[in-house]
Amino acid sequence: MSSPPIAMDLRTSAAAVAGRVETAMCADLETTLARCDPLLIEVVHYSLFPGGKRIRPLLTVLSSRCCGRDDDDLYLLAMAFEYLHVATLVHDDVIDRASQRRGKATVVARFGLTAAILAGDWLHARSMHLIGRLAGPQGLAIFCAATLSMVNGEFVQLRLAGDAATREHQYFEVISQKTGNLIASTCALGALYAGADEGRVQALSAYGDLIGAAFQVVDDLLDFQGNPGSTGKKIGNDFVEGKMTLPLLHTLERADAADRRAIEELMAADRTDPASYRHLVALIERYDGFTAAAAAARNLIDQALAALAPFTRPGEEDPSVRLLRDLALYILARNK
Amino acid sequence: MSSPPIAMDLRTSAAAVAGRVETAMCADLETTLARCDPLLIEVVHYSLFPGGKRIRPLLTVLSSRCCGRDDDDLYLLAMAFEYLHVATLVHDDVIDRASQRRGKATVVARFGLTAAILAGDWLHARSMHLIGRLAGPQGLAIFCAATLSMVNGEFVQLRLAGDAATREHQYFEVISQKTGNLIASTCALGALYAGADEGRVQALSAYGDLIGAAFQVVDDLLDFQGNPGSTGKKIGNDFVEGKMTLPLLHTLERADAADRRAIEELMAADRTDPASYRHLVALIERYDGFTAAAAAARNLIDQALAALAPFTRPGEEDPSVRLLRDLALYILARNK
């Protein structure tokens, strides 16, 4: 876990970047939504503010900075990733029929299906527009490929839902497609924006892919072990939805025949039954599934830190590289 | 109405272009969906094939051709417009909870909400990717602006639904935003692709905007007067949904106080009642609302033909320009 002063530094820097990104967003919305329908304006603002930690824009900004560029347009580029992220959240909430996100009503709950689908499409298109303008054809290609891969990851996850024959490597493929590729592209485009050479673009892209995967592993662990008070999410939700996450897959691959059959029966029965969930947790604990998943996350973060090697210099460390390290450690330590 | 030999020529050329566009789509899907989830592959193919008349790609191809360029990549660019069009149809069907389109089950009816939203997002992203690659930053900017405008048009239409205070000019704004801008962009990007000068790009863009508007006016007229056997749509559907279209707006702006009040009462009451619909039709006929809307469509098409002036040469006419003219006349004459 990161030491307090480092975390403080990360928190301060992240807040400063988020502030500049939000200023850029406000200016962009002011112009782009000028003369638009009042409801569209309201829905788009509602979806974007107040936001989360703006991690994706932060990654773009830090990646560009550690390759030597930091100017006003960088925050426009960074913001495009937040637009896409929010577009996917808005559509996800339609798909999941979710009523709450970040402590307030979801867009679909508040404004209805039509507004949610359309506002998601608006953010998606605006995001592509900005990326195309600021990151050039190569950047747009990376970004679009990551978006296509994200959609594919959702389909694969859908197909594997509740399927006890799922293997661990399939889980890692899904999280790379769903989360890793897009996080990798936020880093790669920051590096490209700064005119970095191929080696540095690749290094930051690998870093992004790995922290993205670690983020998802931790997220899936928190679904079992998080504190609903701080995560704002119901415990055991993934089990109810039949999501095959790492603690469970680790257990399935190692369980003896009887325990494996027990899990298969739990997956096939009514998954909303709290007793079933408690039984599943006990089985996962028997095979150290939670410990194994936590170790996998730590391993991914170790690899992510190693990927930053091209940026390590003898003597003083670049502050942006240090923040990328801290961010990786924060992902590992987060509990909400 | 266009004379039979011209229509024959248009039909043959449109089919030939559609064939090349569909070949390009198949090749693109083969590559882009390689190693993707089988369900994603199935849903994307299902949404695209069999398709409609592929009018949008046809416009891109003809616009580029009449500016002097026709090569293989043109059909990739053209196809991107079909991807976006189908993406919006797939999302529209989710919004409208529609069960049938083009004589088969909609994507949402056949594969469910999740698959429909995600497949629409996939097509949207792939379309942007192709446009960014083939049409350059200026083309991408035009395309994205048209997409944003389309979403805004949907919001404005939503706001005006059932509102008897809507004015004709608001109707024309909505159809320009919803349909005109995107059709204009299909033409403008074809011209840009061919390296046309600003005057020709603008001329084709104006042509597209005008035929797009005419298309919508005719579509709205067919909602009252079409033959459900050939349109495949239920008559009077716009009234049920509270859509304020031209025949009705023409009537509202000219009706005496009593008739206006009658219409307002019909709009406010149960709009699924067939007697209400018949009453509305009689009122529209009293004020020549249908004739006026048909005249408006004819007027838009006349303007569209006039916009093609920079392409008219003394003596023999360019075959692509002739097809653009025929297409405009076809839009006016269509009855399904």
XYZ file of C-alpha atoms in Angstrom:
672
model
C 0.000 0.000 0.000
C 1.239 3.488 -0.822
C 2.600 5.586 2.017
C 0.508 8.589 3.115
C 2.674 11.430 1.708
C 2.728 9.831 -1.741
C -1.013 9.278 -1.639
C -1.425 12.922 -0.634
C 0.650 13.999 -3.619
C -1.469 11.834 -5.930
C -4.694 13.159 -4.465
C -3.608 16.766 -4.911
C -2.374 16.230 -8.453
C -5.427 14.217 -9.441
C -7.710 16.947 -8.121
C -5.767 19.616 -10.001
C -5.958 17.679 -13.262
C -9.653 16.906 -12.701
C -10.234 20.623 -12.195
C -8.597 21.537 -15.496
C -10.422 18.703 -17.277
C -13.744 19.875 -15.889
C -13.021 23.439 -16.943
C -12.274 22.145 -20.443
C -15.499 20.131 -20.414
C -17.573 23.128 -19.385
C -16.068 25.234 -22.154
C -16.602 22.480 -24.717
C -20.208 21.899 -23.659
C -20.882 25.630 -23.679
C -19.812 25.794 -27.342
C -20.941 22.427 -28.634
C -24.335 22.489 -26.950
C -25.039 26.127 -27.816
C -28.462 26.347 -29.464
C -29.226 22.736 -28.518
C -32.374 21.469 -26.912
C -32.585 22.374 -23.191
C -33.241 18.765 -22.239
C -30.170 17.506 -24.142
C -28.082 20.153 -22.380
C -29.504 19.136 -19.016
C -29.022 15.402 -19.549
C -25.431 15.742 -20.776
C -24.485 17.962 -17.841
C -26.278 15.680 -15.407
C -24.366 12.670 -16.705
C -20.979 14.401 -16.436
C -21.286 16.385 -13.184
C -20.516 15.767 -10.429
C -18.183 13.115 -11.771
C -15.960 10.409 -10.398
C -12.231 10.705 -9.955
C -11.622 11.374 -13.670
C -8.968 8.652 -13.676
C -8.964 8.215 -17.462
C -8.218 11.865 -18.230
C -5.595 11.807 -15.478
C -3.838 8.926 -17.233
C -3.803 10.774 -20.548
C -2.410 13.903 -18.921
C 0.280 12.066 -16.943
C 1.278 9.997 -19.976
C 1.686 13.089 -22.114
C 3.518 14.959 -19.362
C 6.039 12.210 -18.794
C 6.719 12.291 -22.543
C 7.325 16.022 -22.276
C 4.138 17.803 -23.383
C 1.577 19.698 -21.326
C -0.624 22.367 -22.924
C -4.252 23.449 -23.027
C -5.362 21.065 -25.779
C -4.099 18.125 -23.726
C -7.068 18.634 -21.375
C -9.470 18.567 -24.322
C -7.980 15.276 -25.454
C -8.069 13.933 -21.888
C -11.686 14.995 -21.519
C -12.679 12.980 -24.595
C -11.892 9.824 -22.619
C -14.195 10.948 -19.851
C -16.948 11.557 -22.432
C -16.566 8.033 -23.767
C -16.399 6.586 -20.261
C -19.570 8.365 -19.219
C -21.272 7.368 -22.500
C -20.608 3.722 -21.658
C -21.789 4.183 -18.056
C -25.029 5.761 -19.277
C -25.660 2.899 -21.713
C -24.586 0.297 -19.117
C -27.149 1.660 -16.703
C -29.825 1.256 -19.369
C -28.710 -2.328 -19.922
C -28.548 -3.097 -16.194
C -31.741 -1.143 -15.475
C -29.696 0.490 -12.701
C -31.381 3.153 -10.636
C -28.419 4.601 -8.717
C -24.872 5.608 -9.612
C -22.454 7.620 -7.495
C -25.182 8.302 -4.974
C -27.658 9.805 -7.377
C -30.301 8.592 -9.805
C -28.914 7.196 -13.072
C -29.658 9.051 -16.303
C -32.102 6.348 -17.380
C -33.895 6.448 -14.024
C -34.107 10.219 -14.021
C -34.712 11.057 -17.698
C -35.909 7.787 -19.234
C -34.693 5.360 -21.856
C -34.820 7.654 -24.882
C -32.793 10.418 -23.262
C -30.255 7.934 -21.880
C -29.615 6.159 -25.179
C -29.418 9.420 -27.115
C -27.226 11.238 -24.588
C -24.851 8.253 -24.616
C -24.702 8.459 -28.412
C -24.071 12.204 -28.219
C -21.142 11.771 -25.806
C -19.769 8.930 -27.909
C -19.833 11.004 -31.107
C -18.363 14.076 -29.442
C -15.619 11.984 -27.924
C -14.670 10.504 -31.323
C -14.709 13.956 -32.837
C -12.226 15.317 -30.288
C -9.965 12.287 -30.522
C -9.918 12.476 -34.316
C -9.016 16.139 -34.178
C -6.387 15.979 -31.454
C -4.846 12.526 -31.727
C -4.663 12.144 -35.508
C -5.548 9.065 -37.561
C -3.258 6.744 -35.571
C -4.768 7.886 -32.275
C -8.304 7.557 -33.621
C -7.536 4.046 -34.858
C -6.246 2.980 -31.417
C -9.217 4.585 -29.681
C -11.835 3.073 -32.002
C -10.233 -0.356 -31.815
C -10.390 -0.123 -28.014
C -14.074 0.830 -28.201
C -14.870 -2.099 -30.494
C -12.943 -4.384 -28.184
C -14.898 -3.092 -25.185
C -18.184 -3.986 -26.863
C -16.826 -7.396 -27.770
C -15.754 -7.932 -24.150
C -19.329 -7.241 -23.027
C -20.619 -9.851 -25.460
C -18.095 -12.453 -24.332
C -18.994 -11.750 -20.703
C -22.663 -12.156 -21.553
C -21.943 -15.494 -23.172
C -19.899 -16.765 -20.223
C -22.433 -15.635 -17.597
C -23.240 -18.470 -15.232
C -21.062 -20.897 -17.197
C -19.029 -22.939 -14.711
C -16.809 -24.184 -17.558
C -15.267 -20.706 -17.907
C -11.481 -20.744 -17.543
C -9.280 -18.151 -15.838
C -7.635 -17.164 -19.125
C -11.089 -16.319 -20.514
C -11.662 -14.037 -17.550
C -8.408 -12.221 -18.263
C -9.353 -11.922 -21.932
C -12.696 -10.377 -20.993
C -11.231 -7.809 -18.606
C -8.533 -6.894 -21.093
C -11.196 -6.338 -23.753
C -13.648 -4.596 -21.439
C -11.295 -2.417 -19.427
C -7.626 -2.949 -20.245
C -7.636 -1.904 -23.888
C -9.443 1.335 -23.232
C -7.221 2.277 -20.292
C -4.220 1.358 -22.447
C -5.513 3.692 -25.162
C -5.864 6.616 -22.718
C -2.150 6.222 -21.947
C -1.047 5.517 -25.512
C -2.865 8.573 -26.853
C -1.325 10.799 -24.209
C 2.116 9.545 -25.292
C 1.273 9.938 -28.999
C 0.013 13.446 -28.341
C 3.406 14.275 -26.854
C 5.141 12.864 -29.937
C 6.736 10.019 -27.980
C 8.657 7.302 -29.800
C 7.120 3.881 -30.369
C 8.901 2.348 -27.358
C 7.432 4.864 -24.933
C 3.973 4.629 -26.488
C 4.111 0.858 -26.094
C 5.422 1.071 -22.526
C 2.613 3.375 -21.436
C 0.080 1.297 -23.322
C 1.279 -1.845 -21.484
C 1.143 0.032 -18.174
C -2.467 1.032 -18.923
C -3.507 -2.442 -19.940
C -2.077 -3.898 -16.720
C -3.508 -1.351 -14.299
C -6.845 -1.637 -16.135
C -6.833 -5.391 -15.574
C -5.782 -4.939 -11.935
C -8.556 -2.393 -11.455
C -11.086 -4.931 -12.668
C -9.705 -7.747 -10.498
C -9.910 -5.467 -7.444
C -13.402 -4.361 -8.480
C -14.498 -7.973 -8.706
C -12.941 -8.691 -5.304
C -14.752 -5.718 -3.780
C -17.992 -7.222 -5.061
C -17.359 -9.985 -2.523
C -15.449 -8.180 0.176
C -16.183 -4.475 -0.140
C -17.942 -2.389 2.428
C -21.270 -1.415 0.890
C -21.089 1.787 2.910
C -17.995 2.947 1.057
C -18.365 1.223 -2.337
C -22.033 2.154 -2.655
C -22.600 -1.262 -4.237
C -24.460 -4.308 -2.985
C -22.216 -7.191 -1.991
C -22.606 -10.364 -4.043
C -24.112 -8.638 -7.036
C -21.819 -10.417 -9.501
C -22.986 -13.783 -8.187
C -26.604 -12.772 -8.695
C -25.774 -11.759 -12.266
C -23.817 -14.928 -12.913
C -20.567 -13.058 -13.565
C -17.673 -15.495 -13.498
C -14.937 -13.560 -11.698
C -11.498 -14.565 -10.579
C -12.071 -15.805 -6.993
C -14.776 -18.123 -8.295
C -12.809 -19.282 -11.351
C -9.727 -19.952 -9.230
C -11.896 -22.109 -6.989
C -13.619 -23.931 -9.850
C -10.282 -24.866 -11.395
C -9.019 -26.310 -8.114
C -12.111 -27.682 -6.384
C -12.592 -31.415 -5.915
C -15.473 -33.068 -7.751
C -17.974 -32.630 -4.911
C -17.214 -28.945 -4.328
C -17.235 -28.251 -8.031
C -20.655 -29.854 -8.338
C -21.830 -27.821 -5.351
C -20.759 -24.610 -7.086
C -22.395 -25.651 -10.343
C -25.611 -26.289 -8.451
C -25.410 -22.886 -6.736
C -24.888 -21.208 -10.104
C -27.842 -23.053 -11.607
C -30.242 -22.418 -8.702
C -31.842 -19.177 -7.493
C -28.813 -16.884 -7.200
C -30.701 -14.230 -5.252
C -30.844 -16.508 -2.194
C -28.476 -15.103 0.488
C -27.805 -18.622 1.799
C -26.491 -19.646 -1.640
C -24.175 -16.655 -1.640
C -22.844 -17.498 1.836
C -22.278 -21.082 0.738
C -20.355 -19.897 -2.345
C -18.161 -17.583 -0.254
C -17.294 -20.477 2.074
C -16.305 -22.641 -0.884
C -14.140 -19.871 -2.360
C -12.437 -19.419 1.010
C -11.763 -23.130 1.222
C -9.664 -22.871 -1.967
C -8.101 -19.487 -1.147
C -9.880 -17.881 -4.083
C -9.866 -14.403 -2.547
C -6.186 -14.560 -1.614
C -5.347 -15.780 -5.106
C -7.291 -12.940 -6.746
C -5.589 -10.372 -4.509
C -2.221 -11.895 -5.458
C -3.152 -11.707 -9.143
C -3.962 -8.002 -8.782
C -0.632 -7.405 -7.022
C 1.158 -9.291 -9.770
C -0.507 -7.166 -12.471
C 0.484 -3.990 -10.651
C 4.077 -5.235 -10.302
C 4.143 -5.776 -14.045
C 2.631 -2.341 -14.626
C 5.363 -0.730 -12.525
C 7.975 -2.710 -14.441
C 6.489 -1.469 -17.726
C 7.445 2.064 -16.689
C 11.135 1.126 -16.891
C 11.838 3.275 -20.003
C 10.907 6.299 -17.902
C 13.139 5.603 -14.936
C 16.205 7.780 -14.817
C 19.134 7.567 -12.472
C 18.749 10.209 -9.793
C 15.591 12.271 -9.541
C 12.362 10.771 -10.803
C 10.007 12.650 -13.129
C 6.994 13.734 -11.012
C 4.514 12.414 -13.621
C 6.139 8.992 -13.623
C 6.012 8.993 -9.857
C 2.293 9.793 -10.009
C 1.720 6.931 -12.464
C 3.411 4.625 -9.946
C 1.319 5.984 -7.107
C -1.827 5.574 -9.141
C -0.989 1.917 -9.792
C -0.463 1.381 -6.055
C -3.657 3.231 -5.260
C -5.622 0.895 -7.543
C -4.265 -2.033 -5.578
C -5.048 -0.470 -2.209
C -8.456 0.967 -2.994
C -11.364 -0.281 -0.977
C -14.234 1.478 -2.719
C -42.415 11.877 -61.523
C -39.384 10.421 -63.274
C -39.951 8.708 -66.612
C -39.594 4.910 -66.642
C -36.236 4.601 -68.505
C -34.555 7.031 -66.094
C -35.976 5.178 -63.098
C -34.688 1.958 -64.610
C -31.236 3.489 -64.948
C -31.334 4.644 -61.299
C -32.508 1.257 -60.107
C -29.734 -0.544 -61.985
C -27.037 1.859 -60.796
C -28.297 1.840 -57.214
C -28.267 -1.952 -57.188
C -24.739 -2.028 -58.607
C -23.472 0.425 -55.979
C -25.328 -1.431 -53.204
C -23.646 -4.627 -54.387
C -20.177 -3.109 -54.157
C -20.994 -1.531 -50.784
C -22.220 -4.855 -49.434
C -19.093 -6.596 -50.698
C -17.009 -3.960 -48.895
C -19.093 -4.448 -45.726
C -18.623 -8.218 -45.806
C -14.866 -7.835 -46.207
C -14.698 -5.250 -43.412
C -16.789 -7.371 -41.038
C -14.717 -10.442 -41.862
C -11.566 -8.602 -40.761
C -12.894 -6.395 -37.978
C -15.008 -9.071 -36.333
C -12.368 -11.786 -36.639
C -11.880 -13.397 -33.229
C -14.955 -11.603 -31.866
C -17.750 -13.159 -29.895
C -20.083 -15.270 -32.078
C -23.134 -13.409 -30.790
C -21.649 -9.994 -31.633
C -20.862 -11.270 -35.136
C -24.385 -12.601 -35.527
C -26.091 -9.447 -34.249
C -24.018 -7.107 -36.429
C -24.670 -9.197 -39.541
C -28.350 -9.496 -38.679
C -28.667 -5.729 -38.336
C -26.958 -5.040 -41.685
C -28.302 -7.827 -43.924
C -30.553 -7.925 -45.781
C -30.511 -4.140 -45.879
C -32.594 -1.383 -47.333
C -31.791 0.488 -50.511
C -28.403 1.701 -49.205
C -29.352 5.241 -50.228
C -26.742 6.917 -48.016
C -23.772 5.022 -49.482
C -25.216 5.644 -52.948
C -25.154 9.392 -52.293
C -21.515 9.274 -51.178
C -20.525 7.277 -54.235
C -22.412 9.475 -56.709
C -21.093 12.656 -55.067
C -17.514 11.454 -55.324
C -18.014 10.203 -58.869
C -19.423 13.470 -60.116
C -16.365 15.177 -58.630
C -14.165 12.763 -60.574
C -13.108 9.973 -58.186
C -14.197 6.359 -58.037
C -11.974 3.702 -56.465
C -12.203 0.804 -54.038
C -11.826 2.840 -50.841
C -14.807 4.966 -51.865
C -17.052 2.003 -51.074
C -15.487 1.674 -47.622
C -16.203 5.325 -46.968
C -19.733 4.952 -48.341
C -20.327 1.909 -46.185
C -19.456 3.861 -43.032
C -22.640 5.886 -43.564
C -24.661 2.704 -43.728
C -23.058 1.557 -40.460
C -24.048 4.780 -38.752
C -27.532 4.666 -40.265
C -28.083 1.118 -39.064
C -26.635 2.009 -35.630
C -29.287 4.705 -35.284
C -32.047 2.370 -36.515
C -31.009 -0.258 -33.959
C -31.047 2.300 -31.124
C -34.290 3.862 -32.418
C -35.968 0.481 -32.277
C -34.885 0.135 -28.648
C -36.327 3.571 -27.911
C -39.572 2.876 -29.789
C -39.768 -0.678 -28.458
C -40.361 -1.632 -32.087
C -40.783 -5.308 -32.900
C -40.594 -5.257 -36.713
C -38.396 -3.540 -39.285
C -38.164 -4.316 -43.002
C -40.376 -7.345 -42.547
C -38.290 -9.022 -39.880
C -37.869 -8.853 -36.114
C -35.863 -5.847 -34.903
C -32.506 -6.451 -33.243
C -33.940 -5.584 -29.825
C -36.891 -7.946 -30.328
C -34.691 -10.773 -31.542
C -31.564 -10.403 -29.379
C -32.668 -8.233 -26.446
C -31.811 -4.816 -25.075
C -28.171 -5.450 -24.171
C -27.222 -6.795 -27.581
C -29.104 -3.997 -29.364
C -27.492 -1.158 -27.417
C -24.020 -2.682 -27.689
C -24.278 -3.586 -31.376
C -25.432 -0.022 -32.100
C -22.397 1.284 -30.213
C -20.141 -1.078 -32.146
C -21.458 0.104 -35.520
C -21.197 3.719 -34.390
C -17.562 3.347 -33.354
C -16.601 1.420 -36.484
C -18.284 4.014 -38.640
C -16.346 6.871 -36.975
C -13.141 4.915 -37.374
C -13.625 4.495 -41.121
C -14.673 8.100 -41.623
C -11.664 9.363 -39.672
C -9.351 7.218 -41.749
C -10.824 7.935 -45.160
C -12.272 11.418 -44.939
C -9.591 13.158 -42.875
C -10.114 15.578 -39.992
C -12.414 17.900 -41.974
C -14.613 14.990 -43.025
C -14.709 13.601 -39.491
C -15.672 17.019 -38.154
C -18.577 17.311 -40.612
C -19.703 13.769 -39.871
C -19.533 14.123 -36.078
C -21.305 17.473 -36.177
C -24.089 15.846 -38.206
C -24.331 13.028 -35.653
C -24.559 15.483 -32.753
C -27.183 17.430 -34.644
C -29.192 14.269 -35.251
C -29.293 13.541 -31.522
C -30.300 17.115 -30.840
C -33.087 16.849 -33.441
C -34.449 13.821 -31.582
C -34.508 15.784 -28.341
C -36.267 18.755 -29.948
C -38.828 16.409 -31.491
C -39.378 14.810 -28.104
C -39.971 18.222 -26.575
C -42.427 19.289 -29.271
C -44.397 16.012 -29.183
C -48.100 16.734 -28.861
C -47.492 20.472 -28.572
C -50.057 22.249 -30.741
C -48.094 25.492 -30.423
C -45.329 24.044 -32.651
C -44.653 26.213 -35.721
C -43.815 25.066 -39.241
C -40.309 26.517 -39.044
C -39.644 24.343 -35.971
C -40.677 21.301 -37.962
C -38.207 22.200 -40.696
C -35.473 22.723 -38.098
C -36.138 19.287 -36.618
C -36.044 17.467 -39.945
C -32.914 19.309 -40.973
C -31.255 18.281 -37.709
C -32.595 14.733 -37.710
C -32.195 13.843 -41.376
C -30.953 16.716 -43.529
C -27.567 17.274 -41.906
C -26.596 13.657 -42.064
C -27.683 13.237 -45.680
C -25.819 16.463 -46.441
C -22.708 15.001 -44.821
C -22.897 11.821 -46.935
C -22.757 14.029 -50.046
C -20.183 16.481 -48.684
C -17.814 13.690 -47.662
C -18.093 12.063 -51.088
C -17.118 15.396 -52.644
C -14.296 15.952 -50.137
C -13.021 12.440 -50.801
C -12.762 13.341 -54.474
C -10.830 16.495 -53.600
C -13.588 18.778 -54.872
C -13.336 22.536 -54.379
C -15.353 24.283 -51.666
C -18.088 25.361 -54.127
C -18.804 21.801 -55.214
C -18.668 20.465 -51.656
C -21.190 23.123 -50.632
C -23.416 22.455 -53.642
C -23.600 18.727 -52.919
C -24.078 19.399 -49.224
C -27.034 21.691 -50.013
C -28.456 19.079 -52.381
C -28.228 16.463 -49.604
C -29.808 18.715 -47.002
C -32.742 19.451 -49.320
C -33.434 15.895 -50.461
C -33.079 14.766 -46.832
C -35.750 17.257 -45.799
C -37.964 16.256 -48.743
C -37.520 12.600 -47.808
C -38.783 13.344 -44.314
C -41.756 15.405 -45.535
C -42.756 12.551 -47.866
C -42.225 10.053 -45.049
C -44.500 12.060 -42.806
C -47.115 12.296 -45.581
C -46.948 8.527 -46.094
C -47.729 8.133 -42.407
C -51.160 9.596 -43.270
C -51.607 8.442 -46.841
C -49.334 5.470 -47.454
C -50.529 1.999 -48.266
C -49.632 -0.150 -45.239
C -49.243 -3.072 -47.654
C -46.314 -1.386 -49.399
C -44.869 0.853 -46.636
C -45.017 -1.886 -44.022
C -46.033 0.788 -41.510
C -49.274 1.421 -39.679
C -51.170 4.482 -40.894
C -51.600 7.256 -38.340
C -48.695 6.199 -36.181
C -47.278 9.730 -35.950
C -50.597 10.977 -34.572
C -50.554 8.272 -31.910
C -47.018 9.326 -30.957
C -47.923 13.013 -30.961
C -45.436 13.831 -33.727
C -46.185 17.280 -35.084
C -45.684 16.872 -38.833
C -46.233 19.266 -41.706
C -49.848 18.503 -42.767
C -50.952 19.030 -39.185
C -48.812 22.136 -38.592
C -50.008 23.688 -41.853
C -53.563 23.133 -40.656
C -52.954 24.457 -37.132
C -51.463 27.670 -38.497
C -54.481 28.271 -40.746
C -57.433 26.786 -38.841
C -60.158 29.016 -37.390
C -60.489 29.136 -33.626
C -63.032 26.309 -33.425
C -61.073 23.904 -35.641
C -57.869 24.727 -33.847
C -59.489 23.944 -30.541
C -60.837 20.703 -31.989
C -57.321 19.673 -33.001
C -55.911 20.610 -29.611
C -58.583 18.462 -27.969
C -57.788 15.537 -30.268
C -54.091 15.843 -29.428
C -54.826 15.941 -25.702
C -57.270 13.012 -25.695
C -56.668 9.286 -26.296
C -54.734 9.364 -29.571
C -55.093 5.629 -30.157
C -58.831 6.071 -30.909
C -59.381 5.515 -34.684
C -62.313 7.967 -34.639
C -59.976 10.717 -33.385
C -57.578 9.972 -36.210
C -60.369 10.129 -38.831
C -61.536 13.424 -37.370
C -58.003 14.826 -37.570
C -57.615 13.735 -41.195
C -60.882 15.469 -42.099
C -59.672 18.681 -40.451
C -56.333 18.529 -42.276
C -58.159 17.990 -45.570
C -60.366 20.999 -44.884
C -57.250 23.209 -44.820
C -55.457 21.415 -47.677
C -52.737 20.260 -45.281
C -51.803 17.228 -47.368
C -51.648 19.203 -50.617
C -49.498 21.823 -48.918
C -47.077 19.226 -47.561
C -46.779 17.596 -50.986
C -46.102 21.031 -52.496
C -43.445 21.680 -49.844
C -41.705 18.403 -50.750
C -41.829 19.330 -54.448
C -40.393 22.727 -53.640
C -37.512 21.191 -51.665
C -36.730 18.847 -54.540
C -36.801 21.758 -57.024
C -34.270 23.542 -54.839
C -32.161 20.384 -54.593
C -32.078 20.095 -58.388
C -31.135 23.764 -58.632
C -28.288 23.170 -56.153
C -26.716 20.829 -58.699
C -26.163 23.781 -61.069
C -22.332 23.777 -60.660
C -22.365 20.292 -62.177
C -24.460 21.038 -65.251
C -22.457 21.275 -68.419
C -23.601 22.316 -71.834
C -24.181 19.231 -73.948
C -23.986 15.767 -72.429
C -24.731 15.398 -68.739
C -22.430 13.484 -66.381
C -24.148 10.150 -65.634
C -23.625 10.553 -61.850
C -25.241 13.977 -61.856
C -28.134 12.542 -63.815
C -28.510 9.810 -61.191
C -28.504 12.402 -58.392
C -31.356 14.166 -60.214
C -33.235 10.910 -60.675
C -32.762 10.070 -57.024
C -34.238 13.425 -56.009
C -37.256 12.789 -58.244
C -37.578 9.267 -56.911
C -37.760 10.589 -53.344
C -40.656 12.797 -54.398
C -42.474 9.990 -56.198
C -41.923 7.212 -53.703
C -44.950 5.619 -52.153
C -43.333 3.263 -49.673
